[in-house]
Short mmCIF file of C-alpha atoms in Angstrom, two decimals:
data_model
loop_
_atom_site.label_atom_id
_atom_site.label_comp_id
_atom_site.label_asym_id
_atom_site.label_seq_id
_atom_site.Cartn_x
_atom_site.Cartn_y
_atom_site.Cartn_z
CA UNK A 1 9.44 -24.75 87.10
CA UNK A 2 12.56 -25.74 84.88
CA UNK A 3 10.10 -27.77 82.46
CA UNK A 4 7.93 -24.65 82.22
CA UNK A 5 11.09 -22.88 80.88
CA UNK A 6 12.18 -25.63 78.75
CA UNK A 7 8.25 -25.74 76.99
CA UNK A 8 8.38 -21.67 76.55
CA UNK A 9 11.89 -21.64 75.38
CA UNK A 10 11.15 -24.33 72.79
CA UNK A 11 7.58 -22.62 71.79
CA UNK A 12 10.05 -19.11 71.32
CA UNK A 13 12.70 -21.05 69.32
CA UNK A 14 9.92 -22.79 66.84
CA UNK A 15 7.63 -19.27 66.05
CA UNK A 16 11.18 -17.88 65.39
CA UNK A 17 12.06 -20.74 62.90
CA UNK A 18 8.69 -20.64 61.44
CA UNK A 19 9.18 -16.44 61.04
CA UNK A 20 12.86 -17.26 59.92
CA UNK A 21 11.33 -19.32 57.33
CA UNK A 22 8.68 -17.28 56.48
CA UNK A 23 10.83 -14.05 55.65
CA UNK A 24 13.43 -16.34 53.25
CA UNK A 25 10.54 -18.00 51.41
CA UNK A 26 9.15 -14.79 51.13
CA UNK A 27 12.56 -13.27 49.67
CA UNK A 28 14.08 -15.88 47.72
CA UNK A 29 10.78 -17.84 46.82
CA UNK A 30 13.11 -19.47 44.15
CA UNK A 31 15.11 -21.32 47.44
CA UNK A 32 11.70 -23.34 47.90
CA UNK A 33 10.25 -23.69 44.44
CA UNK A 34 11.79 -24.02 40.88
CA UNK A 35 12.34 -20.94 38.90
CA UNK A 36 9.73 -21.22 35.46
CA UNK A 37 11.15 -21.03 32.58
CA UNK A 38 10.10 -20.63 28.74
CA UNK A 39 11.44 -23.70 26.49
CA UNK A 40 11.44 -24.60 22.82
CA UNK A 41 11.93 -28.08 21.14
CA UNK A 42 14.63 -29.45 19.19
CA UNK A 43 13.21 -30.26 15.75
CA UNK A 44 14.83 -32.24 12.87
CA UNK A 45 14.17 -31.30 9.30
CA UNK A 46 15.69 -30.03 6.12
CA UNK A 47 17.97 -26.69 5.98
CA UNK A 48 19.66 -24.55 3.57
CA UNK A 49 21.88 -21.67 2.81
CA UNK A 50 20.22 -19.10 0.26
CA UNK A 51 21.37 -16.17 -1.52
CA UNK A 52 18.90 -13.28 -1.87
CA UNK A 53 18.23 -11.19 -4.68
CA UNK A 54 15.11 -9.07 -6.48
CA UNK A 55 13.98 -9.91 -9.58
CA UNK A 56 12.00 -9.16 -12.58
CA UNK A 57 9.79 -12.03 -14.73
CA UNK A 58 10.61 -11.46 -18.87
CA UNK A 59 10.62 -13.69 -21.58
CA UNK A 60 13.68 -16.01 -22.78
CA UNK A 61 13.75 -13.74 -25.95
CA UNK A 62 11.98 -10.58 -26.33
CA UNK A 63 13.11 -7.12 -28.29
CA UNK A 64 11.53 -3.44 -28.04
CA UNK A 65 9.93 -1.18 -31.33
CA UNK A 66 11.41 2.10 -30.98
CA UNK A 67 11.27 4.44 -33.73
CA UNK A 68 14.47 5.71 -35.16
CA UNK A 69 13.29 9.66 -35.95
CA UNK A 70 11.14 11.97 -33.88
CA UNK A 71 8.17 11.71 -36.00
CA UNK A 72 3.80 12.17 -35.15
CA UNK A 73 2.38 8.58 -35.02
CA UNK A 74 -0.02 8.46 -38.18
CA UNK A 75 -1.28 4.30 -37.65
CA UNK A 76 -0.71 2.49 -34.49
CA UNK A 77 -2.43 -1.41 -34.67
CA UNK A 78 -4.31 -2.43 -31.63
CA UNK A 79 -2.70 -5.89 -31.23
CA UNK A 80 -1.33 -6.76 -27.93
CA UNK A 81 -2.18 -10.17 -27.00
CA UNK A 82 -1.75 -11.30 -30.71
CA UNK A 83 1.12 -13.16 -32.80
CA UNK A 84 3.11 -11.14 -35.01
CA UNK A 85 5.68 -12.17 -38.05
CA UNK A 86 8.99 -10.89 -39.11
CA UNK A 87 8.57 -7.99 -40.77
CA UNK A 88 4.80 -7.19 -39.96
CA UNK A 89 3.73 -3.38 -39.83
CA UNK A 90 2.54 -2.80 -36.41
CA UNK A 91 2.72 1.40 -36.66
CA UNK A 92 4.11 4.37 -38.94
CA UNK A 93 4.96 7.37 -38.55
CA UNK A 94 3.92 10.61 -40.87
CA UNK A 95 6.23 10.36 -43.54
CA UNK A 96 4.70 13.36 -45.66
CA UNK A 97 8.05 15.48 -45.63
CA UNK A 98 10.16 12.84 -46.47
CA UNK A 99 7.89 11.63 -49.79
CA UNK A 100 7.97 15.43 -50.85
CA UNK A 101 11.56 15.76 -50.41
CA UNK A 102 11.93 12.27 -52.20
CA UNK A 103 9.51 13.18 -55.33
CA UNK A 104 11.71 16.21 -55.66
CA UNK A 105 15.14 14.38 -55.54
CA UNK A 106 13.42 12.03 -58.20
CA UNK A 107 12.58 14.74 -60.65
CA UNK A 108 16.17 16.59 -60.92
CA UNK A 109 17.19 13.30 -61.19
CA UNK A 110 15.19 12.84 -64.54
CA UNK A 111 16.29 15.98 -65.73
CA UNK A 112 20.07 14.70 -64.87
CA UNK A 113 19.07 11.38 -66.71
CA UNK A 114 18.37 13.71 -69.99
CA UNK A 115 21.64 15.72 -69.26
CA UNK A 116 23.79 12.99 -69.25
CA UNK A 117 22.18 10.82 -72.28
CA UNK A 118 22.91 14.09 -74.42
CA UNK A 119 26.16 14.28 -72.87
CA UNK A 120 26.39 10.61 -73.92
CA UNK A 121 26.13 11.47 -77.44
CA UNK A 122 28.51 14.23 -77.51
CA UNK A 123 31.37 12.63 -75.77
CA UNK A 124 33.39 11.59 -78.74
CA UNK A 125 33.38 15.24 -79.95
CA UNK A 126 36.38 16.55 -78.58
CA UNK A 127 38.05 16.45 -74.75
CA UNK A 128 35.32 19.10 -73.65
CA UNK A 129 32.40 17.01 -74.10
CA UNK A 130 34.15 13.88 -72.67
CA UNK A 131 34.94 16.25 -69.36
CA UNK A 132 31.14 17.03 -69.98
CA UNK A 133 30.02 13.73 -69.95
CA UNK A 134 32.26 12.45 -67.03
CA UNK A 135 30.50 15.66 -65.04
CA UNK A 136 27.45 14.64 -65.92
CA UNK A 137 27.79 10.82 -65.24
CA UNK A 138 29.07 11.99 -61.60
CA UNK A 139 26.23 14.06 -60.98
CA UNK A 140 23.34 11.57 -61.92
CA UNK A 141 25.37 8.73 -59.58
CA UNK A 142 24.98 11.12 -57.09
CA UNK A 143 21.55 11.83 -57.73
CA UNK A 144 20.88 7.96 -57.73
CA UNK A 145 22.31 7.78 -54.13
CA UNK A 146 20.50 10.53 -52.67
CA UNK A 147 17.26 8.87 -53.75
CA UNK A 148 18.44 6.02 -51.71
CA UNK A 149 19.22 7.28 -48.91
CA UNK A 150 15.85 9.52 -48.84
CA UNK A 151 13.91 5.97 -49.42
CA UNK A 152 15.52 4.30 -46.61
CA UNK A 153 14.44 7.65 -44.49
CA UNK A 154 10.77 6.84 -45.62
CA UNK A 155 11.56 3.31 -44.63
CA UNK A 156 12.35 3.73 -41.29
CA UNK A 157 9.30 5.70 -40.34
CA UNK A 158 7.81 2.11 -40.92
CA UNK A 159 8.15 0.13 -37.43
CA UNK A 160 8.23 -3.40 -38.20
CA UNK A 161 8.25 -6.52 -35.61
CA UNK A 162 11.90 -7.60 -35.67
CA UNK A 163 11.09 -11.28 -34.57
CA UNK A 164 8.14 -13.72 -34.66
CA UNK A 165 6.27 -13.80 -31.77
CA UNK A 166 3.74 -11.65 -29.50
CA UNK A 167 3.22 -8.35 -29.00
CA UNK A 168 3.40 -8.33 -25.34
CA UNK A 169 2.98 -4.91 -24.63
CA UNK A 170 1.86 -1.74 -26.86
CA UNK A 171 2.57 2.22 -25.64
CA UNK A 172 1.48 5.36 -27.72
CA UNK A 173 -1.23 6.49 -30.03
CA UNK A 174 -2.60 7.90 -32.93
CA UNK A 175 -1.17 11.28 -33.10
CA UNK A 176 1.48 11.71 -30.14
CA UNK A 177 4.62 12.70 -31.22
CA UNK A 178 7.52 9.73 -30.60
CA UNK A 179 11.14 9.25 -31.00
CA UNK A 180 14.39 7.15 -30.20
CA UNK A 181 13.63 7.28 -26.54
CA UNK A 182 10.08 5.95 -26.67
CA UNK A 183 9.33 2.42 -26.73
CA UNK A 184 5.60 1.83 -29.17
CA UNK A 185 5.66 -2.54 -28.83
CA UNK A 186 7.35 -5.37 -26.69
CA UNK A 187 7.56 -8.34 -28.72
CA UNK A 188 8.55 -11.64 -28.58
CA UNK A 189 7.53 -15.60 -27.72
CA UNK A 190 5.52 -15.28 -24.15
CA UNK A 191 7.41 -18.54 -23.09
CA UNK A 192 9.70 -19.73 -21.70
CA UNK A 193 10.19 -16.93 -19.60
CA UNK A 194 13.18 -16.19 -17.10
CA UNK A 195 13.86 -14.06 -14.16
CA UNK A 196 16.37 -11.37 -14.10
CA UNK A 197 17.59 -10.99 -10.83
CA UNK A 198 20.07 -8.72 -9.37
CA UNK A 199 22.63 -10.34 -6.69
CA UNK A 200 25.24 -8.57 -4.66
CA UNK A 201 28.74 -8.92 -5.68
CA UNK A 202 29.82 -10.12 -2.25
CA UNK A 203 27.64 -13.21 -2.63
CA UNK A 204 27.85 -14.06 -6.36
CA UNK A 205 31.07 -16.02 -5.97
CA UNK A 206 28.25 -19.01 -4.03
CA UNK A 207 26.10 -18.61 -7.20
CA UNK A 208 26.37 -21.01 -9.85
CA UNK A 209 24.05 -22.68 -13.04
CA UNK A 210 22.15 -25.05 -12.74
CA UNK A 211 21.48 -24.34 -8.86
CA UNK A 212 17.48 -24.11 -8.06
CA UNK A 213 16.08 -21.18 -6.70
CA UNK A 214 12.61 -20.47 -5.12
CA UNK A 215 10.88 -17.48 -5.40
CA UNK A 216 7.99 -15.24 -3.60
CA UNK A 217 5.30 -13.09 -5.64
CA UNK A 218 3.00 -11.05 -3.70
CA UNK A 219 0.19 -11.95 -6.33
CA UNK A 220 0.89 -15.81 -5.69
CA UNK A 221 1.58 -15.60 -2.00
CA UNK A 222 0.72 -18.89 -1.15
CA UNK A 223 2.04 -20.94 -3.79
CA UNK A 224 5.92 -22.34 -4.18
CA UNK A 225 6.93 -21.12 -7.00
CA UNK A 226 10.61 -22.35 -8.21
CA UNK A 227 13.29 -21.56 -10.88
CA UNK A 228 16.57 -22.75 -11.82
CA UNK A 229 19.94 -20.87 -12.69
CA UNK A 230 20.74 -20.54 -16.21
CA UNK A 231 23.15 -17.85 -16.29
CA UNK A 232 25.61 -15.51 -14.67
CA UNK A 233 26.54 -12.38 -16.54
CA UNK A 234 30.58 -12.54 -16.51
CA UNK A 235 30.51 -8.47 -15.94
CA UNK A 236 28.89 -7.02 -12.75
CA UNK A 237 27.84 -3.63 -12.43
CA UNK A 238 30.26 -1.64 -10.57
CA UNK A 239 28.12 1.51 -9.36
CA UNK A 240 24.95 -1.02 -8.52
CA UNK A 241 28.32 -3.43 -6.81
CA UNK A 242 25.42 -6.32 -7.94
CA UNK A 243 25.91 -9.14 -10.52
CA UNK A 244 22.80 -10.36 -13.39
CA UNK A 245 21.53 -13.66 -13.19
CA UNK A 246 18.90 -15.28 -15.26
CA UNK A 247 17.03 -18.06 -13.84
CA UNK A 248 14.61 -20.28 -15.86
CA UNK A 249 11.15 -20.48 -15.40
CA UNK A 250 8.94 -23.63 -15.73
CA UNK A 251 6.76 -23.75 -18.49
CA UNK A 252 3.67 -23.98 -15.84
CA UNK A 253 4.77 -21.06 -13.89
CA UNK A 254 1.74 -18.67 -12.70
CA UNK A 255 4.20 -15.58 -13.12
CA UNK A 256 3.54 -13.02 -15.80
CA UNK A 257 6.17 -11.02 -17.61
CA UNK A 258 6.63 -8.01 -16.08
CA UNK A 259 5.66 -9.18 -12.43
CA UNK A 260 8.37 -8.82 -9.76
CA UNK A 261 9.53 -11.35 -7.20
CA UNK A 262 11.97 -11.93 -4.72
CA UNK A 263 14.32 -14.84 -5.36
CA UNK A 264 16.28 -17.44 -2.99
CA UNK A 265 18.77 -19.32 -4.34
CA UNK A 266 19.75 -22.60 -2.57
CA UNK A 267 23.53 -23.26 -2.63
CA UNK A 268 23.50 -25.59 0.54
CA UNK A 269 21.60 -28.49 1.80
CA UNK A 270 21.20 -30.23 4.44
CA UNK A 271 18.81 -33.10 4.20
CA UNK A 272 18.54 -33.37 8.02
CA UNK A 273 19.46 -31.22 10.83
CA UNK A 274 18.70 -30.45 14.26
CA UNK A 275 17.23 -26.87 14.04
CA UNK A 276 16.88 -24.80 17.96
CA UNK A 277 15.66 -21.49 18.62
CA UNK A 278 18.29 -18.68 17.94
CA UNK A 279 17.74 -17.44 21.35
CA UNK A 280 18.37 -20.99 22.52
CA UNK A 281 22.27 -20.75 22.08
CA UNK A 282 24.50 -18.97 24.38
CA UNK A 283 28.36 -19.79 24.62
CA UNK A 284 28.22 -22.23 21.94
CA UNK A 285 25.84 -24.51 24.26
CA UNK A 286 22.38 -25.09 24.78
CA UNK A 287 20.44 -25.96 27.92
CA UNK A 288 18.37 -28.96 27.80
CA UNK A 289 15.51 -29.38 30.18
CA UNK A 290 16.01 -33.44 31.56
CA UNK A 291 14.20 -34.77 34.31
CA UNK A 292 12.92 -30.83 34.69
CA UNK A 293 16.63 -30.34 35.48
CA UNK A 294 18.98 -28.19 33.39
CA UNK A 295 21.78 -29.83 31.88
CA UNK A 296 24.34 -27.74 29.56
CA UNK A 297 24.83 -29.24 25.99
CA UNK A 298 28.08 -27.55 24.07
CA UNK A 299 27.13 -27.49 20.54
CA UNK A 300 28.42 -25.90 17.10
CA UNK A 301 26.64 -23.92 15.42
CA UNK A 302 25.92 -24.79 11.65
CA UNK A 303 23.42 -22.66 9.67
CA UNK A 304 22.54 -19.95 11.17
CA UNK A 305 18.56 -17.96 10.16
CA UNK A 306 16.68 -15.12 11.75
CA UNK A 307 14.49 -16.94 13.96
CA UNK A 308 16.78 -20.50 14.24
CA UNK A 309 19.73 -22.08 13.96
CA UNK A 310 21.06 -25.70 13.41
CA UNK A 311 23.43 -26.99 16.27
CA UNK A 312 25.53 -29.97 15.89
CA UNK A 313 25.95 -31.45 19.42
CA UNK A 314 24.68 -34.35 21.82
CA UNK A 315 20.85 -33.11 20.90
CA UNK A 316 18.50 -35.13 19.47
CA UNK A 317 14.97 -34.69 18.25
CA UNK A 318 12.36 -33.75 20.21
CA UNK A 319 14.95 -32.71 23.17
CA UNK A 320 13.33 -29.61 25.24
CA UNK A 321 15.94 -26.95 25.17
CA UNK A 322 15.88 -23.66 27.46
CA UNK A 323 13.95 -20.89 25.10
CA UNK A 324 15.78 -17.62 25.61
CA UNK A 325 18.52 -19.31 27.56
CA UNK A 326 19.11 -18.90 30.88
CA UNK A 327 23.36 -18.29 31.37
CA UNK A 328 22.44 -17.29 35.65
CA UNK A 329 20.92 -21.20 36.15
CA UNK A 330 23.58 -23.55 36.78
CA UNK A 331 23.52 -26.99 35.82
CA UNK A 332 21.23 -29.05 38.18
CA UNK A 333 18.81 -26.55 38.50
CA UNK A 334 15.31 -27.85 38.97
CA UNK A 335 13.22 -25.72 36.60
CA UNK A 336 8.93 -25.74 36.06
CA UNK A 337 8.79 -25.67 32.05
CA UNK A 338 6.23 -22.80 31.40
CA UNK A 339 5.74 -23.59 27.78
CA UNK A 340 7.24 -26.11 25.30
CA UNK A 341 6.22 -24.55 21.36
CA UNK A 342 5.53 -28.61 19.46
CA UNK A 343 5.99 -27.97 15.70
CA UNK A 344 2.99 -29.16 13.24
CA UNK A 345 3.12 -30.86 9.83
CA UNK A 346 1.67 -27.80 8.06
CA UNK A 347 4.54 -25.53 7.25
CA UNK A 348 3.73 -22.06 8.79
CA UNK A 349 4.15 -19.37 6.09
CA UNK A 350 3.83 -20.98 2.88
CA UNK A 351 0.34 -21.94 2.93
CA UNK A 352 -1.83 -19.12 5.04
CA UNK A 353 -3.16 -16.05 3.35
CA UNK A 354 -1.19 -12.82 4.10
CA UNK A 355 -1.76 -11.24 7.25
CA UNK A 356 -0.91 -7.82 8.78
CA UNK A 357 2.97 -9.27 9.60
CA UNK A 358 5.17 -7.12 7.80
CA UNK A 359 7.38 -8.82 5.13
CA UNK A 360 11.38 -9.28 5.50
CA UNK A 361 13.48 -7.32 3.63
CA UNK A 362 16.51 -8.25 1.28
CA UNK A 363 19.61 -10.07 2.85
CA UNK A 364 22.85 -11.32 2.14
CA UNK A 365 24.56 -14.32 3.26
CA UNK A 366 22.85 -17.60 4.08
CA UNK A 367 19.28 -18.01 5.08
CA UNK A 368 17.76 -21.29 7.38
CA UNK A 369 14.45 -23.59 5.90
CA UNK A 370 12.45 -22.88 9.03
CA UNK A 371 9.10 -20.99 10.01
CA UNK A 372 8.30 -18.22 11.05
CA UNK A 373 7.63 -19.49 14.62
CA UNK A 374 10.96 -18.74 17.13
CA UNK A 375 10.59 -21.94 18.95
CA UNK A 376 10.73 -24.74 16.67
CA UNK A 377 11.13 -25.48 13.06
CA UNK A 378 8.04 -26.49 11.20
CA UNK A 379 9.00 -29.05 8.29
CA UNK A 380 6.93 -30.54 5.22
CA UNK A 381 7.50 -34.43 4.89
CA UNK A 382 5.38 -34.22 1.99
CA UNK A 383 7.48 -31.01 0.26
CA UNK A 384 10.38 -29.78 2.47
CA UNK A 385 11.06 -27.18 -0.41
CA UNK A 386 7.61 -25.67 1.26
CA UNK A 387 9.95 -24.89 4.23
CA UNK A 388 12.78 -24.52 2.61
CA UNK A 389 11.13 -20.98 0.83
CA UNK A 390 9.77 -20.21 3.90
CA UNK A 391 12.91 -20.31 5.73
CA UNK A 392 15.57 -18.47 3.13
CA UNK A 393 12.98 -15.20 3.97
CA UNK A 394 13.16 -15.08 7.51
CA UNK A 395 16.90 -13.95 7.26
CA UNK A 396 15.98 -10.92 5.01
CA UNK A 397 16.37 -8.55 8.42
CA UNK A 398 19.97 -9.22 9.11
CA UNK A 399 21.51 -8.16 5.98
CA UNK A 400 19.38 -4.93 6.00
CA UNK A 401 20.97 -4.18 9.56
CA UNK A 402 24.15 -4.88 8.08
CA UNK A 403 24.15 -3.14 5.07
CA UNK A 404 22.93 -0.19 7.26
CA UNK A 405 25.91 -0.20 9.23
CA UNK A 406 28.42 -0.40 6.22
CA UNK A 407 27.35 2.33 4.82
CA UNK A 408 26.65 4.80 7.97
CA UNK A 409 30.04 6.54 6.78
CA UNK A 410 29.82 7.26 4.11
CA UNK A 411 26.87 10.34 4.61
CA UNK A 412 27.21 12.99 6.42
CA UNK A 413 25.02 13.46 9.64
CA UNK A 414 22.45 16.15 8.89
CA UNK A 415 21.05 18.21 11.25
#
């Protein structure tokens, strides 16, 4: 009888272990199996701080045609496209008022020629017809200089190209009435050309010439297209708070004058750097995923980009790190990686057609050569500029955010 109660007692004590069991696996699964976790991988490559600016493609030297009076357009050439000299007539404007006025000022001044050669004659006479003469003298001088002036009226209702070159662009036509504030021609040597680019004041002081620059054209979206500093204006503008810079254009450049682009300039490199997921930094340390246990890496953070970051630190390549991190697992913890993102040789962004993604917009302050993909860094061995555009864009969001927030004082909240 006592072993019967021993067996039942025993058969009780296991169904309630198994229950007991049961119940915690069933509320803390995690006490049984390892949590999953997301995970990115360390990647080394190029990186580099970028300044970002808008720009404008124009030739190295160029001038505008404006007429100088508010005249009717009486010959306009049809020329763009075509070289033009010094001095060439590429429009005029109707000068009829001005040639009357002038054939008028041209006969009293005949009849004052007469005057004073009679006068001449006279002069010796007595002090009357010297006065008479002097008078008369005066009067035809004048007469001389209004002629003058009335010519060079005429003259400047003649446009003429004020330097050899193109005309790159023609406005107007036959019959519209212009003036001072309307431009007829562009003209000047189509190459080299330059960018003009407009950089905030707060960032100019990283800008200097000779520094090379990349730039991004919607109409050449998949091409690297690169420039070099040439010049800093030495006065900013002060209601705009942005500086001018001119950066020079390769003679092969697929740009056209006129086009706009958005420009990067590089003033920091880093030839090789261990780039991590943003989100893969918390408290200045990254977990890395060893042995599919988690074991906290402090790291400093060096350049810092939208997407990713370069860490300085006991990391090296190809070193699985915790992708967002995970600050509640302590070190030790036996984690299942769900997904480890491998970078490719292809840079991602450079090279693909434009898709629905919607383009960063401008930023300040310095910009990471990575892709567009959050868990790794995808470099170019064969062109690590490739990456290096690719990267300066990605930052374009934070500086919008924080210009946002500098400036959310100084309007009044409308209702």
């Amino acid at each position: 009888m006592p072993s019967r109660k021993l067996v039942w007692s025993g058969s009780v004590l296991a169904v309630l272990a198994f229950a007991a069991v049961g119940g915690a696996y069933l509320k803390y699964p995690d006490l049984f199996q390892p949590p999953t976790v997301t995970a990115g991988v360390a990647i080394l490559g190029p990186v580099s701080e970028a300044v970002y600016g808008t720009g404008t493609v124009e030739p190295e030297r160029w001038a505008k045609v404006v007429p100088l009076q508010r005249r009717r357009v009486v010959d306009l050439c049809r020329c763009e496209g075509q070289a033009i000299k010094t001095g060439q007539v590429p429009a005029r404007q109707d000068d009829t008022e001005e040639v009357n006025a002038l054939h008028e000022l041209e006969i009293n001044n005949e009849q004052l020629a007469r005057d004073l050669d009679r006068a001449k004659r006279d002069r010796d006479k007595n002090d009357a017809a010297k006065t008479e003469y002097e008078q008369r003298s005066t009067q035809y001088e004048q007469s001389k200089s209004r002629i003058g002036a009335q010519k060079a009226r005429i003259d400047s209702l003649v446009l003429r190209a004020p330097m050899d070159g193109m005309v790159l662009r023609r406005d107007g036509e036959v019959g519209e009435i212009v003036g001072p504030t309307d431009v007829l021609f562009w003209v000047g040597p189509p190459a080299p050309m330059q960018v003009v680019a407009e950089i905030n004041e707060e960032e100019i002081t990283w800008i200097s010439v000779g520094q090379k620059a990349f730039l991004r054209s919607e109409a050449f979206s998949a091409q690297a297209l690169r420039a070099t500093v040439s010049q800093i204006t030495p006065k900013g503008d002060p209601a705009r708070k942005t500086f001018r810079v001119y950066l020079l254009l390769p003679r092969d450049t697929p740009l056209r004058i006129g086009m706009t682009v958005e420009v990067n300039i590089i003033y920091r490199e880093k030839t090789a750097a261990i780039v991590v997921p943003s989100e893969a930094v918390a408290g200045n340390a990254v977990q890395v995923v060893s042995g599919g246990k988690i074991r906290r890496v402090p790291v400093t953070v060096g350049i810092k980009g939208s997407r990713n970051v370069e860490i300085i630190g006991d990391v090296s390549k190809g070193a699985t790190v915790l992708s967002p991190a995970r600050v509640d697992l302590a070190d030790g913890t036996r984690v299942n990686v769900e997904k480890a993102k491998q970078a490719t040789d292809t840079p991602a962004d450079v090279t693909r057609d434009p898709g629905p993604d919607p383009v960063p917009g401008p930023t300040s302050g310095p910009a990471l050569a990575s892709a567009r993909e959050p868990a790794a860094v995808v470099m170019s061995a064969a062109d690590a500029d490739n990456a290096v555009i690719s990267a300066a864009i990605t930052a374009h969001v934070d500086s919008v955010v924080n210009d946002a927030r500098r400036n959310v004082g100084k309007y009044p909240a409308t209702r």
